[in-house]
Amino acid sequence: MAVPRTSRTGPGVTLDAFTDRYAQRTHGMTASEIRALFAVASRPEVVSLAGGMPNLSALPLDVVGKLMGELVQTRGAQALQYGSGQGDPVLRELICTVMALEGVEASPEDVVVTVGSQQALDLVTRVFCDPGDVVLAEAPSYVGALGTFSAYQADVVHVAMDENGLVPEALREAVAAVQASGRRAKFLYTVPNFHNPAGVSLAEERRDEILEICQDAGLLVLEDNPYGLLGFDAPPTRAIRARGGEDDVLYLGSFSKTFAPGLRVGWVLAPHAVREKLVLAAEAAVLCPPQLNQMVVAEYLSTQDWQGQVGAFREMYRERRDAMLDALTQQMPPGTTWTHPTGGFYVWLTLPEGLDSKVMQPRALTARVAYVPGVGFYADGQGGPEMRLSYCFPEPDRIREGVRRLAGVVEQELDLLATFGPTVRHHPDNRTWTETPSPDMA
Ligand SMILES: Cc1ncc(COP(=O)(O)O)c(C=O)c1O
């Protein structure tokens, strides 16, 4: 008898008939806070400070279109063919010149081109992590990396950050605690520049120390750096990989923020032996990265003033960052704090004591402003009072309006807190009620 694909139990309720056949690893796969928000946040009446989409309005689409057309016409037989599993050799050479801007000296032989740096995260985790292995990661961390670690059933142990990025002493303590528990941490995952979501950067003077701690502990560093060239005030900071990390650092890069995310071209630079494993894993997953897209990127890098274009992106994001920081300073009630990014896309905001960003979210959406609640950026349920605000996409006026709406919602929450105390909760359908403590809790 055929097994029913889905079974309906009532109006609008569909149960998944495959539940008992999914692999264990799927249990850790859940939609991220950002995915869940997407439908509501993309309504035109909502000011979305939630999404982290690069803003392509400054990219000359006519130039890119011409370049793509010519590429297919003149070298289509190569561009539309399968390519190398490690990635196009011409592009790998050019990637080395991009990394040189952050002091990284590398051979194209050690670069693997990936389908965005997201695939690099997947390949590295696949190659290094067995279920139950520990990954050290900043608190908070990029949600896409947490999704990957969870998909491979790795255990994330968070390490504290402050306004200067990852705290070396906290890293030492985390390494010691993992060792004391008899477990093995495989790598430290870090986004040193213009952190997603925290909007802070790892201070120059901490970088050598972080590398040294990891080297002493036999821990690889996974340096994820998609925003490094998007600094507003200063030239790029030397990468961790550039500080004697050839044998201990896996460096991830991407053209998503400096060119176009839709091309899905990123890379990983790995120690020689690891490179080989990553290529095998990549071939098993996708055979090879898209040849056409790689050639588009290579052509763009070698024929266009791409660094000038990155400069235009930087200016656009700087204007939006200024709009957000000014609006926050003017509008937010006392007790609210936030980071002051010097590049990238994000501000990390902490609500006044007693407020919870997830609980507040339905009210914010009703007020037509969206953000991402902090809890999604932690593997362990922290982040209640925090939220990520992105300034990369909306126009500066919309950013100001969004912050104005958000500040109004925070004011209302504070009023509620003052009136009802900290037990006020919101129902998912946006009604509010006051929880009565049960007798055994009182
Ligand atoms: C820190 C970080 N790493 C990796 C990625 C993935 O980027 P992509 O796969 O587009 O290169 C992102 C995307 O936002 C990111 O913020």
Tab-separated table of C-alpha atoms and ligand atoms in Angstrom:
chain	number	residue	atom	x	y	z
A	1	MET	CA	0.000	0.000	0.000
A	2	ALA	CA	1.351	3.451	-0.893
A	3	VAL	CA	2.398	5.538	2.089
A	4	PRO	CA	0.503	8.836	2.166
A	5	ARG	CA	2.839	11.789	1.579
A	6	THR	CA	1.067	14.054	4.009
A	7	SER	CA	-1.863	13.534	6.285
A	8	ARG	CA	-4.324	16.252	7.104
A	9	THR	CA	-5.716	16.321	10.596
A	10	GLY	CA	-7.958	19.311	10.301
A	11	PRO	CA	-8.456	22.562	8.447
A	12	GLY	CA	-5.077	24.077	7.617
A	13	VAL	CA	-3.106	21.562	9.691
A	14	THR	CA	-0.723	19.349	7.730
A	15	LEU	CA	1.433	16.795	9.493
A	16	ASP	CA	4.690	15.642	7.969
A	17	ALA	CA	4.308	11.933	7.164
A	18	PHE	CA	8.082	11.526	6.779
A	19	THR	CA	8.931	12.365	10.389
A	20	ASP	CA	10.090	8.863	11.323
A	21	ARG	CA	12.365	8.639	8.297
A	22	TYR	CA	14.423	11.823	8.566
A	23	ALA	CA	18.059	11.544	9.627
A	24	GLN	CA	18.948	12.562	13.180
A	25	ARG	CA	20.835	15.606	11.931
A	26	THR	CA	17.653	17.196	10.597
A	27	HIS	CA	16.423	17.658	14.167
A	28	GLY	CA	18.777	20.603	14.568
A	29	MET	CA	17.550	22.226	11.348
A	30	THR	CA	15.102	25.007	12.047
A	31	ALA	CA	14.189	28.172	10.168
A	32	SER	CA	16.315	31.069	11.395
A	33	GLU	CA	14.768	34.088	13.083
A	34	ILE	CA	15.506	35.975	9.881
A	35	ARG	CA	13.768	33.501	7.568
A	36	ALA	CA	10.741	33.450	9.839
A	37	LEU	CA	10.543	37.245	9.699
A	38	PHE	CA	11.026	37.603	5.991
A	39	ALA	CA	7.382	37.536	4.849
A	40	VAL	CA	6.242	40.227	7.270
A	41	ALA	CA	9.367	42.360	7.090
A	42	SER	CA	9.227	42.632	3.304
A	43	ARG	CA	5.758	44.267	3.259
A	44	PRO	CA	6.139	47.794	1.824
A	45	GLU	CA	4.557	49.518	4.829
A	46	VAL	CA	7.091	47.948	7.185
A	47	VAL	CA	10.502	49.596	7.641
A	48	SER	CA	12.752	46.592	7.729
A	49	LEU	CA	15.849	46.959	9.847
A	50	ALA	CA	15.913	43.159	9.851
A	51	GLY	CA	17.420	41.940	6.579
A	52	GLY	CA	21.147	42.000	5.894
A	53	MET	CA	20.872	42.168	2.112
A	54	PRO	CA	23.674	44.083	0.395
A	55	ASN	CA	22.405	47.220	-1.322
A	56	LEU	CA	23.061	46.882	-5.039
A	57	SER	CA	21.725	50.311	-6.011
A	58	ALA	CA	25.283	51.620	-6.414
A	59	LEU	CA	26.328	48.779	-8.739
A	60	PRO	CA	26.407	49.742	-12.473
A	61	LEU	CA	24.128	47.002	-13.794
A	62	ASP	CA	24.609	48.074	-17.420
A	63	VAL	CA	28.360	47.501	-17.141
A	64	VAL	CA	27.887	44.138	-15.443
A	65	GLY	CA	25.256	43.123	-18.018
A	66	LYS	CA	27.562	43.981	-20.924
A	67	LEU	CA	30.416	42.072	-19.336
A	68	MET	CA	28.245	38.990	-18.859
A	69	GLY	CA	26.876	39.120	-22.422
A	70	GLU	CA	30.337	39.424	-23.931
A	71	LEU	CA	31.629	36.618	-21.785
A	72	VAL	CA	28.976	34.208	-23.048
A	73	GLN	CA	29.422	35.326	-26.647
A	74	THR	CA	33.195	35.103	-26.723
A	75	ARG	CA	33.960	32.321	-24.204
A	76	GLY	CA	30.601	30.647	-23.779
A	77	ALA	CA	31.899	27.153	-24.487
A	78	GLN	CA	34.078	27.407	-21.375
A	79	ALA	CA	31.768	29.581	-19.285
A	80	LEU	CA	28.789	27.246	-19.708
A	81	GLN	CA	30.786	24.053	-19.205
A	82	TYR	CA	31.651	22.114	-16.014
A	83	GLY	CA	34.831	23.385	-14.404
A	84	SER	CA	37.373	22.411	-11.770
A	85	GLY	CA	36.105	21.242	-8.377
A	86	GLN	CA	38.612	23.541	-6.712
A	87	GLY	CA	37.464	26.502	-8.770
A	88	ASP	CA	38.646	28.451	-11.793
A	89	PRO	CA	42.471	28.922	-11.659
A	90	VAL	CA	42.287	32.487	-13.018
A	91	LEU	CA	39.808	33.473	-10.319
A	92	ARG	CA	41.905	31.787	-7.617
A	93	GLU	CA	44.888	33.917	-8.644
A	94	LEU	CA	42.773	37.060	-8.461
A	95	ILE	CA	41.395	36.029	-5.063
A	96	CYS	CA	44.977	35.998	-3.790
A	97	THR	CA	45.361	39.638	-4.879
A	98	VAL	CA	42.122	40.514	-3.040
A	99	MET	CA	43.365	38.857	0.170
A	100	ALA	CA	46.703	40.690	-0.187
A	101	LEU	CA	44.769	43.881	0.660
A	102	GLU	CA	44.496	42.488	4.195
A	103	GLY	CA	48.105	41.340	4.321
A	104	VAL	CA	47.410	37.706	3.436
A	105	GLU	CA	50.100	36.015	1.353
A	106	ALA	CA	48.674	32.909	-0.266
A	107	SER	CA	49.119	30.555	-3.181
A	108	PRO	CA	46.161	29.991	-5.552
A	109	GLU	CA	46.864	26.286	-4.939
A	110	ASP	CA	45.452	26.649	-1.420
A	111	VAL	CA	42.270	28.468	-2.403
A	112	VAL	CA	38.991	26.607	-2.926
A	113	VAL	CA	36.195	28.558	-4.616
A	114	THR	CA	32.814	27.924	-2.994
A	115	VAL	CA	29.153	28.714	-3.584
A	116	GLY	CA	29.278	31.780	-1.355
A	117	SER	CA	31.225	31.667	1.887
A	118	GLN	CA	28.175	29.904	3.325
A	119	GLN	CA	29.233	26.769	1.446
A	120	ALA	CA	32.748	27.202	2.812
A	121	LEU	CA	31.254	27.153	6.330
A	122	ASP	CA	29.406	23.975	5.428
A	123	LEU	CA	32.473	22.254	3.939
A	124	VAL	CA	34.757	23.147	6.833
A	125	THR	CA	32.223	21.912	9.390
A	126	ARG	CA	31.591	18.754	7.380
A	127	VAL	CA	35.316	18.019	7.187
A	128	PHE	CA	36.100	18.718	10.851
A	129	CYS	CA	33.053	18.098	13.021
A	130	ASP	CA	31.579	14.841	14.229
A	131	PRO	CA	28.342	15.014	16.212
A	132	GLY	CA	29.096	16.292	19.723
A	133	ASP	CA	32.356	18.031	18.774
A	134	VAL	CA	32.672	21.504	20.208
A	135	VAL	CA	32.895	24.674	18.153
A	136	LEU	CA	33.853	27.863	19.948
A	137	ALA	CA	31.976	30.865	18.572
A	138	GLU	CA	31.560	34.489	19.515
A	139	ALA	CA	28.571	35.531	21.592
A	140	PRO	CA	26.588	36.482	19.531
A	141	SER	CA	27.389	34.737	16.216
A	142	TYR	CA	26.326	34.860	12.571
A	143	VAL	CA	23.049	32.985	12.344
A	144	GLY	CA	24.004	31.138	9.129
A	145	ALA	CA	27.094	29.702	10.815
A	146	LEU	CA	25.040	28.578	13.809
A	147	GLY	CA	22.651	26.851	11.382
A	148	THR	CA	25.543	24.970	9.806
A	149	PHE	CA	27.055	23.942	13.143
A	150	SER	CA	23.667	22.719	14.267
A	151	ALA	CA	23.115	20.778	11.018
A	152	TYR	CA	26.322	18.832	11.734
A	153	GLN	CA	25.295	18.364	15.381
A	154	ALA	CA	28.283	20.278	16.714
A	155	ASP	CA	27.958	21.836	20.182
A	156	VAL	CA	28.520	25.566	20.202
A	157	VAL	CA	30.273	27.066	23.206
A	158	HIS	CA	30.018	30.841	23.132
A	159	VAL	CA	32.886	33.183	23.956
A	160	ALA	CA	32.231	36.716	25.169
A	161	MET	CA	32.878	39.811	23.070
A	162	ASP	CA	33.098	43.452	24.056
A	163	GLU	CA	33.348	46.633	21.994
A	164	ASN	CA	36.807	45.469	20.837
A	165	GLY	CA	35.618	42.071	19.657
A	166	LEU	CA	36.394	38.649	21.084
A	167	VAL	CA	37.811	38.847	24.626
A	168	PRO	CA	41.125	36.903	24.852
A	169	GLU	CA	40.647	36.064	28.543
A	170	ALA	CA	37.172	34.684	27.836
A	171	LEU	CA	38.649	32.546	25.061
A	172	ARG	CA	41.295	31.158	27.428
A	173	GLU	CA	38.578	30.295	29.946
A	174	ALA	CA	36.360	28.659	27.321
A	175	VAL	CA	39.250	26.547	25.994
A	176	ALA	CA	40.111	25.445	29.537
A	177	ALA	CA	36.476	24.651	30.380
A	178	VAL	CA	36.035	22.507	27.267
A	179	GLN	CA	39.290	20.664	27.991
A	180	ALA	CA	38.243	20.133	31.603
A	181	SER	CA	34.980	18.575	30.433
A	182	GLY	CA	36.993	16.002	28.463
A	183	ARG	CA	35.727	17.217	25.122
A	184	ARG	CA	37.594	18.445	22.070
A	185	ALA	CA	37.003	21.853	20.517
A	186	LYS	CA	37.703	21.683	16.793
A	187	PHE	CA	37.859	25.343	15.888
A	188	LEU	CA	37.154	28.893	16.907
A	189	TYR	CA	34.653	30.586	14.595
A	190	THR	CA	35.204	34.334	14.439
A	191	VAL	CA	34.110	37.280	12.288
A	192	PRO	CA	36.870	39.770	13.106
A	193	ASN	CA	35.714	42.709	10.977
A	194	PHE	CA	32.395	44.596	11.304
A	195	HIS	CA	30.816	41.645	12.982
A	196	ASN	CA	27.456	40.206	11.969
A	197	PRO	CA	25.455	40.788	14.138
A	198	ALA	CA	27.466	42.653	16.793
A	199	GLY	CA	28.802	45.493	14.615
A	200	VAL	CA	32.186	45.473	16.403
A	201	SER	CA	35.681	44.623	15.149
A	202	LEU	CA	38.489	42.659	16.730
A	203	ALA	CA	41.082	45.188	17.893
A	204	GLU	CA	44.430	45.019	16.139
A	205	GLU	CA	46.265	44.400	19.422
A	206	ARG	CA	44.096	41.362	20.243
A	207	ARG	CA	44.632	39.521	16.978
A	208	ASP	CA	48.065	38.031	17.670
A	209	GLU	CA	46.947	37.004	21.136
A	210	ILE	CA	43.830	35.235	19.863
A	211	LEU	CA	45.892	33.340	17.302
A	212	GLU	CA	48.451	32.391	19.946
A	213	ILE	CA	45.798	31.059	22.334
A	214	CYS	CA	44.368	28.898	19.556
A	215	GLN	CA	47.782	27.670	18.426
A	216	ASP	CA	48.706	26.734	22.002
A	217	ALA	CA	45.437	24.827	22.375
A	218	GLY	CA	45.726	23.028	19.013
A	219	LEU	CA	42.583	24.790	17.852
A	220	LEU	CA	41.991	25.896	14.265
A	221	VAL	CA	40.708	29.403	13.619
A	222	LEU	CA	37.857	29.823	11.161
A	223	GLU	CA	38.261	33.471	10.178
A	224	ASP	CA	35.111	34.527	8.341
A	225	ASN	CA	35.668	37.860	6.665
A	226	PRO	CA	32.990	38.990	4.224
A	227	TYR	CA	32.981	42.639	5.383
A	228	GLY	CA	36.715	43.359	5.764
A	229	LEU	CA	36.913	45.817	2.846
A	230	LEU	CA	33.853	47.746	4.001
A	231	GLY	CA	35.491	49.855	6.710
A	232	PHE	CA	34.437	53.521	6.826
A	233	ASP	CA	37.366	55.125	8.609
A	234	ALA	CA	40.582	53.241	8.041
A	235	PRO	CA	42.302	50.874	5.607
A	236	PRO	CA	41.635	47.173	6.187
A	237	THR	CA	43.138	45.623	9.314
A	238	ARG	CA	45.642	42.812	8.829
A	239	ALA	CA	43.846	39.473	8.887
A	240	ILE	CA	44.490	36.844	11.575
A	241	ARG	CA	45.663	34.552	8.762
A	242	ALA	CA	48.347	37.135	7.908
A	243	ARG	CA	49.946	36.909	11.371
A	244	GLY	CA	51.675	33.560	11.081
A	245	GLY	CA	48.450	31.584	10.785
A	246	GLU	CA	49.299	29.624	7.604
A	247	ASP	CA	48.977	26.269	9.381
A	248	ASP	CA	46.174	27.111	11.803
A	249	VAL	CA	43.753	29.473	10.089
A	250	LEU	CA	41.030	28.732	7.570
A	251	TYR	CA	40.200	32.084	6.009
A	252	LEU	CA	36.782	32.585	4.405
A	253	GLY	CA	36.087	35.336	1.878
A	254	SER	CA	33.163	36.348	-0.295
A	255	PHE	CA	32.221	38.586	-3.205
A	256	SER	CA	28.679	38.927	-1.847
A	257	LYS	CA	29.267	42.232	-0.074
A	258	THR	CA	31.883	43.733	-2.408
A	259	PHE	CA	30.234	42.767	-5.712
A	260	ALA	CA	26.991	40.770	-5.906
A	261	PRO	CA	25.539	38.094	-3.598
A	262	GLY	CA	23.427	36.571	-6.372
A	263	LEU	CA	26.530	35.241	-8.089
A	264	ARG	CA	27.209	33.103	-5.002
A	265	VAL	CA	30.982	33.214	-5.244
A	266	GLY	CA	33.066	32.891	-2.100
A	267	TRP	CA	36.196	31.025	-1.120
A	268	VAL	CA	38.206	29.340	1.581
A	269	LEU	CA	41.971	29.563	1.958
A	270	ALA	CA	43.179	26.525	3.872
A	271	PRO	CA	46.395	24.838	4.955
A	272	HIS	CA	47.548	22.615	2.097
A	273	ALA	CA	46.408	19.270	3.522
A	274	VAL	CA	42.995	20.607	4.501
A	275	ARG	CA	42.556	22.097	1.028
A	276	GLU	CA	42.551	18.603	-0.444
A	277	LYS	CA	39.786	17.392	1.903
A	278	LEU	CA	37.714	20.497	1.200
A	279	VAL	CA	37.911	19.909	-2.566
A	280	LEU	CA	36.719	16.312	-2.117
A	281	ALA	CA	33.835	17.495	0.058
A	282	ALA	CA	32.968	20.235	-2.452
A	283	GLU	CA	32.979	17.792	-5.362
A	284	ALA	CA	30.656	15.486	-3.440
A	285	ALA	CA	28.287	18.396	-2.859
A	286	VAL	CA	28.256	20.349	-6.139
A	287	LEU	CA	30.897	18.826	-8.500
A	288	CYS	CA	32.211	22.309	-9.162
A	289	PRO	CA	31.176	25.889	-8.413
A	290	PRO	CA	29.300	27.619	-11.275
A	291	GLN	CA	31.850	28.310	-13.989
A	292	LEU	CA	29.955	31.237	-15.546
A	293	ASN	CA	29.688	33.079	-12.242
A	294	GLN	CA	33.352	32.567	-11.479
A	295	MET	CA	34.334	33.920	-14.873
A	296	VAL	CA	32.050	36.926	-14.392
A	297	VAL	CA	33.784	37.718	-11.106
A	298	ALA	CA	37.246	37.187	-12.644
A	299	GLU	CA	36.379	39.439	-15.592
A	300	TYR	CA	34.926	42.082	-13.280
A	301	LEU	CA	38.022	42.083	-11.063
A	302	SER	CA	40.442	42.303	-13.965
A	303	THR	CA	38.647	44.797	-16.231
A	304	GLN	CA	36.724	47.116	-13.871
A	305	ASP	CA	37.729	49.552	-11.162
A	306	TRP	CA	36.312	47.175	-8.574
A	307	GLN	CA	38.077	48.820	-5.662
A	308	GLY	CA	36.563	52.153	-6.702
A	309	GLN	CA	33.167	50.409	-6.682
A	310	VAL	CA	33.805	49.072	-3.176
A	311	GLY	CA	34.593	52.683	-2.238
A	312	ALA	CA	31.150	53.708	-3.556
A	313	PHE	CA	29.523	50.932	-1.489
A	314	ARG	CA	31.435	52.109	1.577
A	315	GLU	CA	30.169	55.674	1.158
A	316	MET	CA	26.600	54.488	0.739
A	317	TYR	CA	26.778	52.326	3.861
A	318	ARG	CA	28.530	55.051	5.832
A	319	GLU	CA	25.658	57.475	5.118
A	320	ARG	CA	23.158	54.885	6.293
A	321	ARG	CA	25.206	54.039	9.396
A	322	ASP	CA	25.281	57.750	10.270
A	323	ALA	CA	21.513	58.015	9.798
A	324	MET	CA	20.949	55.083	12.144
A	325	LEU	CA	23.360	56.184	14.859
A	326	ASP	CA	22.027	59.776	14.818
A	327	ALA	CA	18.440	58.568	15.007
A	328	LEU	CA	19.223	56.168	17.846
A	329	THR	CA	20.945	58.939	19.800
A	330	GLN	CA	18.013	61.282	19.300
A	331	GLN	CA	15.134	58.855	19.784
A	332	MET	CA	15.976	55.955	22.069
A	333	PRO	CA	14.892	56.101	25.700
A	334	PRO	CA	17.547	56.075	28.434
A	335	GLY	CA	18.816	52.646	29.338
A	336	THR	CA	19.081	51.555	25.695
A	337	THR	CA	22.629	50.946	24.462
A	338	TRP	CA	24.067	50.050	21.067
A	339	THR	CA	27.352	49.404	19.296
A	340	HIS	CA	29.028	51.944	16.995
A	341	PRO	CA	30.141	50.089	13.874
A	342	THR	CA	33.018	51.519	11.856
A	343	GLY	CA	32.091	49.452	8.808
A	344	GLY	CA	29.766	46.720	7.580
A	345	PHE	CA	25.996	46.539	7.933
A	346	TYR	CA	24.906	46.110	11.567
A	347	VAL	CA	24.198	47.746	14.902
A	348	TRP	CA	23.642	45.546	17.963
A	349	LEU	CA	21.199	47.100	20.379
A	350	THR	CA	20.526	46.206	24.011
A	351	LEU	CA	17.130	47.161	25.428
A	352	PRO	CA	16.616	48.747	28.845
A	353	GLU	CA	16.578	46.276	31.717
A	354	GLY	CA	13.456	44.160	31.943
A	355	LEU	CA	12.590	44.234	28.217
A	356	ASP	CA	12.781	41.292	25.842
A	357	SER	CA	13.188	41.815	22.100
A	358	LYS	CA	11.384	38.628	21.122
A	359	VAL	CA	8.424	39.411	23.359
A	360	MET	CA	8.355	42.949	21.958
A	361	GLN	CA	8.494	41.861	18.334
A	362	PRO	CA	4.747	41.533	17.591
A	363	ARG	CA	4.204	45.054	18.901
A	364	ALA	CA	7.050	46.363	16.738
A	365	LEU	CA	5.591	44.703	13.656
A	366	THR	CA	2.234	46.264	14.462
A	367	ALA	CA	4.087	49.598	14.580
A	368	ARG	CA	5.519	48.676	11.152
A	369	VAL	CA	9.153	48.239	12.023
A	370	ALA	CA	11.133	44.984	11.869
A	371	TYR	CA	14.362	43.894	13.531
A	372	VAL	CA	15.895	40.521	14.333
A	373	PRO	CA	15.560	39.458	17.994
A	374	GLY	CA	18.895	38.688	19.630
A	375	VAL	CA	18.032	35.153	20.692
A	376	GLY	CA	18.546	33.833	17.138
A	377	PHE	CA	22.237	34.725	17.265
A	378	TYR	CA	23.025	32.417	20.152
A	379	ALA	CA	23.006	28.644	20.347
A	380	ASP	CA	22.103	28.657	24.039
A	381	GLY	CA	19.077	30.905	24.429
A	382	GLN	CA	20.905	34.095	25.453
A	383	GLY	CA	20.070	37.374	23.750
A	384	GLY	CA	16.653	38.222	25.241
A	385	PRO	CA	17.334	41.945	25.685
A	386	GLU	CA	19.274	42.287	22.415
A	387	MET	CA	18.442	42.816	18.753
A	388	ARG	CA	20.189	43.270	15.434
A	389	LEU	CA	19.440	46.396	13.412
A	390	SER	CA	20.663	46.516	9.791
A	391	TYR	CA	21.229	49.831	8.078
A	392	CYS	CA	22.505	48.464	4.773
A	393	PHE	CA	19.327	48.411	2.724
A	394	PRO	CA	16.752	51.147	3.490
A	395	GLU	CA	17.182	54.773	2.402
A	396	PRO	CA	18.494	57.032	5.216
A	397	ASP	CA	15.040	58.651	5.669
A	398	ARG	CA	13.434	55.257	6.068
A	399	ILE	CA	16.086	54.303	8.600
A	400	ARG	CA	15.259	57.430	10.649
A	401	GLU	CA	11.550	56.627	10.418
A	402	GLY	CA	12.198	53.012	11.411
A	403	VAL	CA	14.182	54.050	14.464
A	404	ARG	CA	11.448	56.565	15.385
A	405	ARG	CA	8.864	53.770	15.302
A	406	LEU	CA	11.116	51.422	17.231
A	407	ALA	CA	11.792	54.020	19.910
A	408	GLY	CA	8.022	54.480	20.294
A	409	VAL	CA	7.590	50.751	20.836
A	410	VAL	CA	10.383	50.652	23.424
A	411	GLU	CA	8.736	53.593	25.263
A	412	GLN	CA	5.430	51.690	25.313
A	413	GLU	CA	7.139	48.564	26.624
A	414	LEU	CA	8.740	50.590	29.390
A	415	ASP	CA	5.320	52.029	30.286
A	416	LEU	CA	3.876	48.518	30.447
A	417	LEU	CA	6.781	47.352	32.557
A	418	ALA	CA	6.315	50.259	34.959
A	419	THR	CA	2.562	49.575	35.185
A	420	PHE	CA	2.403	45.776	35.335
A	421	GLY	CA	5.924	44.743	36.321
A	422	PRO	CA	8.138	42.202	34.605
A	423	THR	CA	5.536	39.443	34.322
A	424	VAL	CA	3.683	41.073	31.393
A	425	ARG	CA	3.740	38.759	28.412
A	426	HIS	CA	2.533	39.033	24.856
A	427	HIS	CA	0.540	36.361	23.157
A	428	PRO	CA	1.689	35.469	19.624
A	429	ASP	CA	-1.529	37.003	18.324
A	430	ASN	CA	-0.355	40.274	19.876
A	431	ARG	CA	-2.772	40.460	22.794
A	432	THR	CA	-1.279	41.272	26.136
A	433	TRP	CA	-2.054	39.735	29.464
A	434	THR	CA	-0.543	39.571	32.888
A	435	GLU	CA	0.783	36.244	34.042
A	436	THR	CA	-0.290	35.187	37.496
A	437	PRO	CA	2.538	33.343	39.184
A	438	SER	CA	1.426	29.809	39.976
A	439	PRO	CA	1.238	29.114	43.754
A	440	ASP	CA	4.288	26.848	43.720
A	441	MET	CA	6.368	29.492	41.960
A	442	ALA	CA	5.375	32.398	44.196
B	1	LIG	C1	29.500	36.675	8.694
B	1	LIG	C2	28.957	36.081	7.444
B	1	LIG	N1	29.514	34.969	6.952
B	1	LIG	C3	29.069	34.398	5.836
B	1	LIG	C4	27.985	34.926	5.147
B	1	LIG	C5	27.520	34.228	3.912
B	1	LIG	O1	27.772	34.995	2.778
B	1	LIG	P1	27.811	34.434	1.305
B	1	LIG	O2	27.454	32.988	1.333
B	1	LIG	O3	26.847	35.252	0.541
B	1	LIG	O4	29.229	34.632	0.854
B	1	LIG	C6	27.357	36.077	5.627
B	1	LIG	C7	26.181	36.625	4.943
B	1	LIG	O5	25.533	37.528	5.369
B	1	LIG	C8	27.869	36.681	6.795
B	1	LIG	O6	27.332	37.786	7.314
